[in-house]
N, CA and C of each residue as an Amber inpcrd file, in Angstrom:
protein
   312
  13.2650000  14.8390000 -25.8520000  12.8060000  13.6560000 -24.3840000
  11.9360000  14.2260000 -23.9420000  10.9000000  13.5070000 -23.5490000
   9.9530000  13.7980000 -22.5360000  10.2130000  12.8690000 -20.9040000
  10.0620000  13.3820000 -19.9300000   9.6180000  13.3540000 -18.9880000
   9.1350000  12.3520000 -18.3690000   9.2690000  10.9880000 -17.3700000
   8.3940000  10.0880000 -16.8950000   7.7300000  10.9170000 -15.9520000
   6.3640000  10.8880000 -15.7420000   4.9850000  11.3760000 -14.4900000
   5.2070000  11.0640000 -13.9410000   4.8960000  11.7730000 -12.9470000
   5.2810000  11.2060000 -11.2160000   4.4250000   9.8040000 -11.0890000
   2.6760000   9.6290000 -11.9780000   1.8330000   9.0860000 -11.5310000
   2.9000000   7.6780000 -11.4990000   3.3570000   7.1940000 -12.6790000
   3.8510000   5.7940000 -12.8900000   4.9710000   5.5940000 -12.1900000
   5.1330000   6.3060000 -11.3670000   6.5980000   5.5000000 -10.4530000
   5.8800000   4.4900000  -9.5160000   6.3450000   3.6430000  -9.3880000
   5.7970000   2.1480000  -8.6000000   5.1410000   2.3900000  -7.0490000
   4.4090000   1.9120000  -6.6640000   3.5430000   1.8320000  -5.7250000
   4.1290000   0.4860000  -4.7390000   4.1420000   1.2260000  -3.6260000
   4.9090000  -0.0870000  -2.7420000   3.4320000  -1.3060000  -2.4750000
   3.0300000  -2.1720000  -2.5090000   2.3170000  -2.9650000  -2.8320000
   1.4680000  -2.7900000  -1.0590000   2.3460000  -2.5730000  -0.1080000
   1.9320000  -2.9670000   1.1550000   1.0810000  -1.2390000   1.6170000
   1.2300000  -0.3310000   0.7510000   1.2660000   0.8700000   1.1130000
  -0.2790000   1.2870000   0.3150000  -0.0650000   0.3560000  -1.1870000
  -1.3960000   0.7020000  -2.1060000  -2.3050000   1.4400000  -1.7090000
  -3.6020000   0.9820000  -1.2240000  -5.2740000   1.4690000  -1.4860000
  -5.8830000   0.3350000  -2.2210000  -6.9360000  -0.1940000  -1.5330000
  -7.3810000  -1.4420000  -2.1810000  -7.9800000  -1.1620000  -3.6430000
  -8.5080000  -2.0330000  -4.1830000  -8.9340000  -1.5040000  -6.4270000
 -10.3610000  -1.4070000  -5.4520000 -10.7590000  -0.1890000  -6.8800000
 -12.2890000  -0.0910000  -6.8510000 -12.4110000  -0.8260000  -6.6310000
 -13.0110000  -2.0490000  -7.0860000 -13.7040000  -3.4450000  -7.1020000
 -14.3370000  -3.6150000  -5.6920000 -12.8350000  -4.1350000  -4.6570000
 -12.7070000  -4.5200000  -3.2840000 -13.6400000  -3.2870000  -2.5220000
 -13.4310000  -2.1580000  -2.8390000 -13.8390000  -1.1440000  -2.0930000
 -15.7170000  -1.0970000  -2.2490000 -15.9490000  -1.6840000  -3.5910000
 -17.5900000  -1.6480000  -3.7800000 -18.2930000  -2.8460000  -3.1650000
 -17.0790000  -4.1470000  -3.2590000 -17.8050000  -5.2880000  -2.9240000
 -17.9070000  -5.1300000  -1.1810000 -17.2310000  -4.8540000  -0.4000000
 -17.1340000  -4.0430000   0.5490000 -18.3020000  -3.5160000   1.1650000
 -18.9840000  -2.3360000   0.4210000 -19.7740000  -1.5520000   0.4350000
 -20.9050000  -2.2060000   0.1480000 -20.6000000  -3.5720000  -0.6760000
 -22.5170000  -4.0080000  -1.0430000 -22.3430000  -5.1010000   0.3130000
 -21.5470000  -5.5840000   0.9600000 -21.9050000  -6.6010000   1.6730000
 -22.1350000  -5.1280000   3.1240000 -21.5060000  -4.7800000   3.4540000
 -22.6210000  -3.8210000   4.6140000 -23.4760000  -3.5820000   4.5440000
 -23.6450000  -3.3810000   3.2340000 -25.2800000  -2.8050000   2.6370000
 -26.1150000  -4.0420000   3.0800000 -26.2060000  -4.8090000   2.0930000
 -26.5500000  -6.3970000   2.3890000 -27.4690000  -6.6390000   3.9800000
 -26.4610000  -6.3020000   4.6120000 -26.2330000  -6.7970000   6.1570000
 -27.5060000  -6.2660000   6.7200000 -26.6750000  -4.7150000   6.9010000
 -27.6570000  -3.7370000   7.4580000 -29.0900000  -3.7330000   6.6490000
 -29.5210000  -4.3360000   5.7960000 -30.7980000  -4.8260000   5.4470000
 -31.1370000  -5.9810000   5.8060000 -30.6220000  -7.0440000   5.9920000
 -30.7550000  -8.0720000   6.3970000 -31.2410000  -8.2740000   8.0240000
 -30.8900000  -7.1050000   8.2780000 -31.2320000  -7.0080000  10.1880000
 -32.1410000  -5.4270000   9.9970000 -32.7730000  -5.4600000   9.3620000
 -33.9040000  -4.5610000   9.2480000 -35.1210000  -6.3550000   9.0020000
 -34.9410000  -7.3710000   8.2640000 -36.4300000  -8.1520000   8.0540000
 -36.5850000  -8.7290000   9.5210000 -35.3500000  -9.0890000  10.2500000
 -36.3110000  -9.2810000  11.3770000 -37.3000000  -8.6870000  12.4680000
 -36.5500000  -7.6770000  12.4700000 -36.7930000  -6.1930000  12.9510000
 -38.4390000  -5.6900000  12.8960000 -38.9000000  -6.4360000  11.5600000
 -40.0790000  -5.4080000  10.9940000 -40.8810000  -6.8470000  11.5680000
 -40.3630000  -8.0750000  11.2250000 -40.8940000  -9.5310000  12.2260000
 -41.4910000 -10.0420000  12.9950000 -40.1470000  -8.8030000  14.1090000
 -40.5830000  -9.0270000  15.0950000 -41.3180000  -8.1660000  15.8750000
 -41.3250000  -6.6060000  14.9290000 -42.7580000  -6.1000000  15.2230000
 -43.3250000  -6.3770000  14.9320000 -44.3410000  -7.1690000  14.1980000
 -45.0640000  -7.7550000  13.8220000 -45.6090000  -9.1580000  14.8690000
 -44.7510000  -9.3910000  15.6970000 -45.0750000 -10.4770000  16.2250000
 -45.5070000 -10.6160000  17.8810000 -44.4710000  -8.6330000  17.8480000
 -45.0250000  -8.6320000  19.6860000 -45.9780000  -6.9040000  19.2190000
 -46.9360000  -7.1570000  18.4780000 -47.7530000  -6.1850000  18.5330000
 -48.8340000  -6.0490000  19.6390000 -48.5530000  -6.9670000  20.3540000
 -49.8440000  -7.2660000  21.3180000 -49.0760000  -6.3260000  22.9760000
 -47.0250000  -5.9970000  22.7700000 -46.7570000  -5.2990000  24.0240000
 -46.2920000  -4.1990000  22.9970000 -47.4190000  -2.7560000  23.0640000
 -47.1720000  -2.1280000  22.2030000 -46.1110000  -1.2890000  22.2570000
 -45.0030000  -1.2310000  23.4590000 -44.2180000  -0.7160000  23.2440000
 -42.8750000  -1.1640000  22.7440000 -42.7420000  -2.5890000  23.1450000
 -41.5870000  -3.2070000  22.2540000 -41.4610000  -3.0900000  20.6900000
 -43.0360000  -3.8360000  20.3160000 -43.1550000  -3.4510000  19.1010000
 -42.8490000  -1.9510000  18.1370000 -43.5240000  -1.0150000  19.1260000
 -42.5490000   0.3020000  18.7810000 -41.0620000   0.3890000  18.5980000
 -40.5730000  -0.4240000  19.5120000 -38.9830000  -0.2740000  19.9160000
 -38.5810000  -1.2270000  18.2700000 -39.2410000  -2.1970000  17.6440000
 -38.3230000  -2.5920000  17.0080000 -38.9910000  -1.6770000  15.5020000
 -39.8470000  -1.2670000  15.6490000 -40.0080000  -0.4340000  14.8010000
 -39.0350000   0.9000000  14.5360000 -39.2480000   1.4630000  15.5700000
 -37.3910000   2.7040000  15.6150000 -36.6380000   2.1340000  15.3590000
 -36.6370000   0.5450000  15.3700000 -34.6590000   0.3980000  14.9870000
 -34.6770000   0.3140000  13.5390000 -36.2310000  -0.3180000  12.7590000
 -36.0020000  -0.6810000  11.3580000 -36.0100000   0.7470000  10.3080000
 -36.9760000   1.3270000  11.1820000 -36.8390000   2.8120000  10.1360000
 -35.7300000   4.0280000   9.4140000 -35.5320000   3.7520000  10.3870000
 -34.0710000   4.5930000   9.9370000 -32.6520000   3.5080000   9.1420000
 -33.1620000   2.4470000   8.9650000 -31.4310000   1.3170000   8.8060000
 -31.4220000   1.5220000   7.3310000 -32.5020000   1.7450000   6.2830000
 -32.6820000   2.1630000   5.0020000 -31.3610000   3.3710000   4.8090000
 -31.8410000   3.7660000   5.5340000 -31.0360000   5.3990000   5.5780000
 -29.6350000   5.1460000   5.1910000 -29.4400000   4.7640000   7.3590000
 -28.0140000   4.2280000   7.6670000 -27.3100000   3.6340000   6.0240000
 -27.7590000   2.5020000   5.7880000 -27.2100000   1.7870000   4.5810000
 -26.8420000   2.6840000   4.0300000 -27.9910000   3.0800000   3.2830000
 -26.8760000   3.9150000   2.2040000 -26.1450000   4.9300000   2.1060000
 -26.3150000   5.6400000   3.2110000 -25.2840000   6.4880000   3.3990000
 -23.4110000   5.7140000   3.8870000 -24.0570000   4.6990000   4.6790000
 -22.6440000   3.9410000   4.6850000 -22.6950000   3.2680000   3.5030000
 -23.5050000   2.4620000   2.7160000 -22.5080000   1.9950000   1.6310000
 -22.2340000   3.1030000  -0.2020000 -22.7180000   4.1770000   0.3900000
 -22.0220000   5.1460000  -0.2320000 -20.6880000   6.0730000  -0.1630000
 -20.3650000   5.7100000   1.0980000 -19.4560000   6.7390000   1.7640000
 -17.9620000   5.7990000   1.3860000 -17.0240000   6.3770000   0.3660000
 -15.7190000   6.1830000   0.3570000 -14.9650000   5.7270000   1.3470000
 -14.0920000   5.0560000   1.3700000 -12.8830000   5.3960000   2.4730000
 -12.1380000   6.3970000   2.2030000 -11.5970000   7.1750000   3.1630000
 -11.0250000   8.5860000   3.1190000  -9.5900000   8.5440000   2.0280000
  -8.8390000   9.5060000   1.6880000  -7.5530000   9.2200000   0.5330000
  -6.4560000   9.3930000   1.8050000  -5.7180000   8.8500000   1.5340000
  -4.3500000   8.9960000   2.9530000  -4.1310000  10.2470000   2.3150000
  -3.3680000  10.9300000   2.9970000  -2.6510000  12.4730000   2.6470000
  -1.1680000  11.7760000   2.7150000  -0.3910000  11.7720000   1.6440000
   1.0330000  11.8240000   1.4930000   1.7690000  12.9520000   2.2280000
   2.8220000  12.4550000   2.7050000   3.6060000  13.2420000   3.0790000
   5.1620000  13.1550000   2.4360000   5.1060000  14.3640000   1.6040000
   6.2770000  14.3090000   0.6140000   8.0680000  14.4570000   1.9370000
   8.2320000  13.3600000   1.9640000   9.6740000  13.8590000   2.0640000
  11.0080000  14.7240000   1.2920000  10.7890000  15.6290000   1.7680000
  12.2810000  16.4170000   0.9370000  13.6150000  16.7950000   1.7730000
  14.5190000  16.8660000   1.0480000  15.6320000  17.2170000   2.2290000
  15.3700000  18.8240000   2.8670000  15.8160000  18.3970000   3.7330000
  16.0810000  19.6640000   4.8680000  17.2330000  19.8150000   5.1500000
  17.9630000  20.8960000   4.6370000  19.4430000  21.3050000   4.6940000
  19.7650000  21.9060000   5.8980000  20.7440000  21.8740000   6.7000000
  21.0380000  22.7070000   7.9660000  20.6500000  24.0050000   7.8810000
  20.3030000  24.8170000   8.2710000  20.9220000  26.1750000   8.6900000
  22.1040000  26.7210000   9.2280000  22.8780000  27.4780000   7.8770000
  23.9280000  28.3230000   8.6290000  24.4850000  29.5510000   9.1070000
  25.3470000  29.5630000  10.1370000  25.0280000  30.9100000  10.9930000
  25.5840000  31.5960000   9.6810000  25.7480000  33.1070000   9.8940000
  26.0420000  33.7490000   8.7370000  27.7410000  34.0130000   9.7330000
  28.5980000  34.5500000   8.6380000  29.9920000  34.7110000   9.1600000
  30.0510000  35.9130000  10.0350000  30.5590000  35.5220000  10.7440000
  30.8670000  37.6890000  11.2070000  31.3340000  38.1840000  10.1470000
  31.1810000  39.3840000   9.9820000  32.1380000  40.1490000   9.2420000
  32.9650000  41.2580000   9.1330000  33.9250000  40.6810000  10.1350000
  35.2940000  41.0370000  10.1320000  36.2590000  39.7710000  10.6960000
  37.3860000  40.2850000   9.7780000  38.1440000  39.5270000   8.6980000
  39.6750000  39.8380000   8.8520000  40.1300000  39.1600000   9.2790000
  41.7500000  39.9610000   8.7880000  42.4180000  39.7680000   7.7180000
  42.6230000  40.6350000   7.4170000  43.3770000  41.0830000   5.9870000
  44.5810000  41.3600000   5.7920000  45.3040000  40.5510000   4.9430000
  46.7040000  40.1640000   4.4220000  47.0580000  41.4250000   3.6670000
  47.5340000  41.8430000   3.1370000  47.8730000  42.5590000   2.4690000
  49.4450000  41.9300000   1.8500000  49.5490000  41.5900000   0.6510000
  51.3800000  41.3400000   0.5550000  52.0000000  42.0750000  -0.3630000
């Protein structure tokens, strides 16, 4: 007889991690939102080129956005550390060595 594997134990639904597809969809959404924020920054930099410091500010914001978006999109959520509940019995004191012996 074989014993069942530990991985086949049922997982409590409230404690289950989101599926890989859900994680991937969330990371794609974050990437698209961050890249969509870059487009208005570039447009505003083009529209405010007469005020050089403002245009430079919009460019400074838009340049690192692709790098940040890729880092965030590739980052998976951390794995949960599972604490194993093990039985811990109470420590018992050692009895004294002097006992009364009754000879019969």
